[in-house]
Amino acid sequence: MTIQTPAHASERLILVLGDQLSLPLSALRDANKDRDVILMAEVAEEASYVPHHKKKIAFLFSAMRHHADLLRREGWTVRYVQLDDDDNAGTLPDQLSHELGTLGLSQVVMTAPGEYRLKQAICDWAAQNGVALDMREDTRFVCSHAEFQTWAQGRKQLRMEYFYREMRRKTGLLMNGDAPEGGKWNYDAENRKPAKGDLFMPQPRQATRDAITEEVLALVGTRFAKNFGSLEPFWLTVTREEALLALEHFVQTTLPHFGDYQDAMLTDEPFLYHSVLAQYLNAGLLGPLEICRRVERAYYDGDAPLNAVEGYIRQIIGWREYVRGIYWLKMPDYTHANHFDAKRPLPAFYWTAQSDMACMAAAISQTRDNAYAHHIQRLMVTGNFAMLAGIDPHAVHEWYLAVYADAYEWVEAPNVIGMSQFADGGLLASKPYAASGNYINKMSDHCQSCRYDVKQKTGPDACPFNPLYWDFLIRNADKLRGNPRLGYAYRTWDRMSAEKQHAYRSSAAAVLDGLT
Ligand SMILES: Cc1cc2nc3c(=O)[nH]c(=O)nc-3n(C[C@H](O)[C@H](O)[C@H](O)COP(=O)(O)OP(=O)(O)OC[C@H]3O[C@@H](n4cnc5c(N)ncnc54)[C@H](O)[C@@H]3O)c2cc1C
Ligand code: SF4
């Protein structure tokens, strides 16, 4: 692509990353449209440090290209480097060196990357090359790093619920003065209903495709042909305008049921009553507070019940902000945490969806088709299985980072390493999210069509989650027996006959031996 020359001699190069697609960005705060140049680049390193889902790459490249056009319409000079451009340097540091050389500049301004890896690479590059780097805090979050550190300091346990209350007070969302709306902070107890199939179940908004998206789809289809996932049908929104429509669509059609069925799973309904907005939010097309304020308004207008609205707002100003805080508090070691010393490689069916376990086949095939699975599928199906089977948590982390359109390490790693694998030893969760087939049966329709029998505890036809659940607890008894929230489970095990215990352990061994 050609470089547009700004009207006056340029001064600073402003790097805008692929997940910084927001006009209000700290890097642009005091920038000069007449003098500064914005750099955006599709580099191979970012597109391949894990084997990202094809839809995820296409979504980001198309959203980046649309954002560059928006910036130009807003009067900025944008240097946009496409993946197949001759002068694409392959990595962001190399691209920065190239652009600084071409433009004769030595100053770079940017909003801090969300991922530790990239932040480190750019800081190291600037130090080694004597570049003046002005890396600014990402102000698109409710809680700053400093604020989170202050909250975390001196606390024995970093529980999300208490952090969330601070964020409610800070934002004033669903607050009546100092008191939470309705008298309670959290309405989760009302949010655990199983769902039934419904012909009229709302679906996420399908975006329109334009020439830019078509061009990107062709590029990704060729360059990333071997990557996981289906490129078509491509229905993701790639502009802020359409992301706002997707938000409105969610509020009007789906939000009222979000709370009730938040934990439910149905084989033929990949999205259920979820918002499917995380990929837009994490790329910067939407902001967390604008989403929460719109959802809050639906409650005050009488369009959605409190359990749905509180539950939704908690996910964003609670969980999302909290996991980001944990990530930056604990990196760089966090992604290598392995509390249970789990070493088993990731089974091949995580990439093929070829499994006789109907729940796993559904979660993985939906992931392959949509670059999406909802929270309970990620936590209680694919995550639960990996933890029970003793899969290496770093391999699990890399899988999640690759396959979801909303996956960035700062949000994915605490959810995987901490919440779903308990690999951080309980920093984030008070007990492992381990469950037998009974939980999946209660919350889904998967077991009805499964080759395994969820009621059978042991033997070749038993649901694999059943023996694996006990095997996991016993394998890791030295680390878990003292957990007060697991006392009941260990007492149940201790009361079992030796014969029954043996049957569980040998059935689990047979399942594990069969994993390839
Ligand atoms: C193992 C595992 C891996 C995950 N990986 C990611 C990831 O890579 N990226 C990601 O954004 N979320 C991740 N999550 C959290 C959550 O599953 C997704 O945010 C959600 O499924 C996205 O779909 P949605 O937009 O329909 O969310 P909804 O169910 O509609 O929830 C609303 C919003 O709340 C936020 N949210 C909800 N739960 C969480 C959470 N635990 N942590 C952070 N934000 C949350 C998201 O922004 C989401 O869009 C993960 C959860 C688990 C258990
Ligand atoms: S029987 Fe077990 S493996 Fe099959 S769908 Fe149910 S929980 Fe999953």
Short mmCIF file of N, CA, C and O and ligand atoms in Angstrom, two decimals, residues 258 274-278 281-282 312 315-316 319-320 323 372-375 378-379 400 406-407 411-412 415-416 419-420, ligand 1:
data_model
loop_
_atom_site.label_atom_id
_atom_site.label_comp_id
_atom_site.label_asym_id
_atom_site.label_seq_id
_atom_site.Cartn_x
_atom_site.Cartn_y
_atom_site.Cartn_z
N PHE A 258 -31.36 -13.81 29.31
CA PHE A 258 -29.94 -14.09 29.52
C PHE A 258 -29.69 -14.73 30.89
O PHE A 258 -28.97 -15.72 31.02
N HIS A 274 -27.09 -15.96 24.90
CA HIS A 274 -25.87 -15.18 25.17
C HIS A 274 -25.79 -14.00 24.18
O HIS A 274 -26.42 -14.01 23.14
N SER A 275 -24.95 -13.04 24.53
CA SER A 275 -24.94 -11.82 23.72
C SER A 275 -24.07 -11.94 22.47
O SER A 275 -24.25 -11.21 21.50
N VAL A 276 -23.05 -12.82 22.51
CA VAL A 276 -22.10 -12.98 21.41
C VAL A 276 -21.50 -11.61 21.03
O VAL A 276 -21.37 -11.25 19.85
N LEU A 277 -21.11 -10.89 22.05
CA LEU A 277 -20.52 -9.56 21.84
C LEU A 277 -19.05 -9.50 22.23
O LEU A 277 -18.38 -8.50 21.95
N ALA A 278 -18.53 -10.55 22.88
CA ALA A 278 -17.17 -10.45 23.45
C ALA A 278 -16.13 -10.12 22.38
O ALA A 278 -15.20 -9.35 22.63
N LEU A 281 -16.30 -6.38 21.72
CA LEU A 281 -15.82 -5.65 22.90
C LEU A 281 -14.30 -5.75 23.02
O LEU A 281 -13.60 -4.75 23.21
N ASN A 282 -13.77 -6.97 22.88
CA ASN A 282 -12.33 -7.15 23.08
C ASN A 282 -11.49 -6.52 21.96
O ASN A 282 -10.33 -6.18 22.17
N TYR A 312 -25.66 -9.90 33.67
CA TYR A 312 -24.89 -9.48 32.48
C TYR A 312 -23.83 -8.44 32.84
O TYR A 312 -22.67 -8.56 32.46
N GLN A 315 -20.81 -9.86 34.50
CA GLN A 315 -19.81 -10.51 33.62
C GLN A 315 -18.81 -9.47 33.09
O GLN A 315 -17.64 -9.76 32.93
N ILE A 316 -19.31 -8.26 32.84
CA ILE A 316 -18.44 -7.28 32.19
C ILE A 316 -17.63 -6.44 33.17
O ILE A 316 -16.41 -6.39 33.10
N TRP A 319 -16.34 -9.94 36.12
CA TRP A 319 -15.40 -10.96 35.64
C TRP A 319 -14.35 -10.42 34.66
O TRP A 319 -13.17 -10.70 34.77
N ARG A 320 -14.82 -9.64 33.68
CA ARG A 320 -13.88 -9.23 32.63
C ARG A 320 -12.77 -8.34 33.19
O ARG A 320 -11.58 -8.52 32.90
N VAL A 323 -10.46 -10.57 35.65
CA VAL A 323 -9.46 -11.48 35.06
C VAL A 323 -8.30 -10.67 34.45
O VAL A 323 -7.15 -11.10 34.48
N TYR A 372 -16.84 -19.79 18.36
CA TYR A 372 -17.61 -19.40 19.54
C TYR A 372 -18.10 -20.64 20.27
O TYR A 372 -18.48 -21.64 19.66
N ALA A 373 -18.05 -20.59 21.58
CA ALA A 373 -18.82 -21.50 22.43
C ALA A 373 -19.13 -20.65 23.65
O ALA A 373 -18.36 -19.75 23.99
N HIS A 374 -20.25 -20.92 24.28
CA HIS A 374 -20.57 -20.03 25.41
C HIS A 374 -19.87 -20.50 26.68
O HIS A 374 -19.22 -21.55 26.71
N HIS A 375 -20.01 -19.70 27.71
CA HIS A 375 -19.19 -19.86 28.90
C HIS A 375 -19.26 -21.28 29.51
O HIS A 375 -18.24 -21.86 29.87
N ARG A 378 -17.36 -23.83 27.57
CA ARG A 378 -15.91 -23.68 27.76
C ARG A 378 -15.48 -24.19 29.13
O ARG A 378 -14.43 -24.82 29.27
N LEU A 379 -16.30 -23.89 30.14
CA LEU A 379 -15.91 -24.22 31.51
C LEU A 379 -16.24 -25.67 31.88
O LEU A 379 -15.37 -26.39 32.37
N TYR A 400 -7.43 -22.78 23.64
CA TYR A 400 -8.47 -21.75 23.83
C TYR A 400 -8.05 -20.43 23.18
O TYR A 400 -8.89 -19.71 22.64
N ASP A 406 -12.98 -14.28 20.36
CA ASP A 406 -12.81 -13.27 21.41
C ASP A 406 -11.54 -13.50 22.22
O ASP A 406 -11.33 -12.84 23.24
N ALA A 407 -10.68 -14.44 21.80
CA ALA A 407 -9.56 -14.84 22.67
C ALA A 407 -8.33 -13.95 22.52
O ALA A 407 -7.75 -13.84 21.44
N VAL A 411 -7.48 -12.10 28.72
CA VAL A 411 -8.79 -12.54 29.20
C VAL A 411 -8.90 -14.05 29.17
O VAL A 411 -9.52 -14.67 30.04
N GLU A 412 -8.24 -14.67 28.20
CA GLU A 412 -8.34 -16.13 28.05
C GLU A 412 -7.55 -16.86 29.14
O GLU A 412 -8.04 -17.82 29.73
N ASN A 415 -9.05 -17.27 32.62
CA ASN A 415 -10.22 -18.13 32.53
C ASN A 415 -9.83 -19.60 32.37
O ASN A 415 -10.48 -20.49 32.92
N VAL A 416 -8.76 -19.84 31.61
CA VAL A 416 -8.36 -21.24 31.36
C VAL A 416 -7.47 -21.74 32.50
O VAL A 416 -7.79 -22.71 33.18
N MET A 419 -9.57 -20.34 36.16
CA MET A 419 -10.94 -20.81 36.41
C MET A 419 -11.16 -22.25 35.98
O MET A 419 -11.67 -23.07 36.74
N SER A 420 -10.79 -22.60 34.75
CA SER A 420 -11.20 -23.93 34.28
C SER A 420 -10.21 -25.04 34.64
O SER A 420 -10.63 -26.17 34.83
C1 LIG B 1 -12.14 -21.74 29.69
C2 LIG B 1 -12.67 -20.39 29.35
C3 LIG B 1 -12.04 -19.61 28.39
C4 LIG B 1 -12.52 -18.33 28.11
N1 LIG B 1 -11.86 -17.57 27.18
C5 LIG B 1 -12.30 -16.31 26.91
C6 LIG B 1 -11.63 -15.49 25.97
O1 LIG B 1 -10.64 -15.89 25.36
N2 LIG B 1 -12.11 -14.24 25.73
C7 LIG B 1 -13.23 -13.77 26.37
O2 LIG B 1 -13.63 -12.63 26.13
N3 LIG B 1 -13.86 -14.52 27.29
C8 LIG B 1 -13.44 -15.77 27.57
N4 LIG B 1 -14.11 -16.53 28.48
C9 LIG B 1 -15.26 -15.96 29.19
C10 LIG B 1 -16.62 -16.21 28.49
O3 LIG B 1 -16.78 -17.57 28.27
C11 LIG B 1 -16.75 -15.43 27.21
O4 LIG B 1 -16.50 -14.07 27.45
C12 LIG B 1 -18.14 -15.55 26.62
O5 LIG B 1 -18.46 -16.90 26.41
C13 LIG B 1 -18.25 -14.75 25.34
O6 LIG B 1 -19.50 -14.94 24.75
P1 LIG B 1 -20.64 -13.84 24.85
O7 LIG B 1 -20.16 -12.56 24.32
O8 LIG B 1 -21.85 -14.43 24.24
O9 LIG B 1 -20.81 -13.69 26.41
P2 LIG B 1 -22.07 -13.51 27.35
O10 LIG B 1 -22.38 -14.81 27.98
O11 LIG B 1 -23.16 -12.82 26.64
O12 LIG B 1 -21.44 -12.58 28.49
C14 LIG B 1 -21.38 -11.18 28.37
C15 LIG B 1 -20.00 -10.63 28.35
O13 LIG B 1 -19.39 -10.76 29.61
C16 LIG B 1 -18.00 -10.92 29.48
N5 LIG B 1 -17.62 -12.15 30.21
C17 LIG B 1 -18.44 -13.13 30.61
N6 LIG B 1 -17.77 -14.03 31.34
C18 LIG B 1 -16.49 -13.62 31.38
C19 LIG B 1 -15.32 -14.13 31.96
N7 LIG B 1 -15.31 -15.26 32.68
N8 LIG B 1 -14.17 -13.46 31.77
C20 LIG B 1 -14.15 -12.32 31.05
N9 LIG B 1 -15.24 -11.78 30.48
C21 LIG B 1 -16.39 -12.42 30.65
C22 LIG B 1 -17.69 -11.02 28.01
O14 LIG B 1 -17.19 -9.81 27.57
C23 LIG B 1 -19.05 -11.31 27.39
O15 LIG B 1 -19.20 -10.78 26.11
C24 LIG B 1 -13.65 -17.82 28.79
C25 LIG B 1 -14.28 -18.62 29.74
C26 LIG B 1 -13.79 -19.88 30.02
C27 LIG B 1 -14.46 -20.69 31.07
#
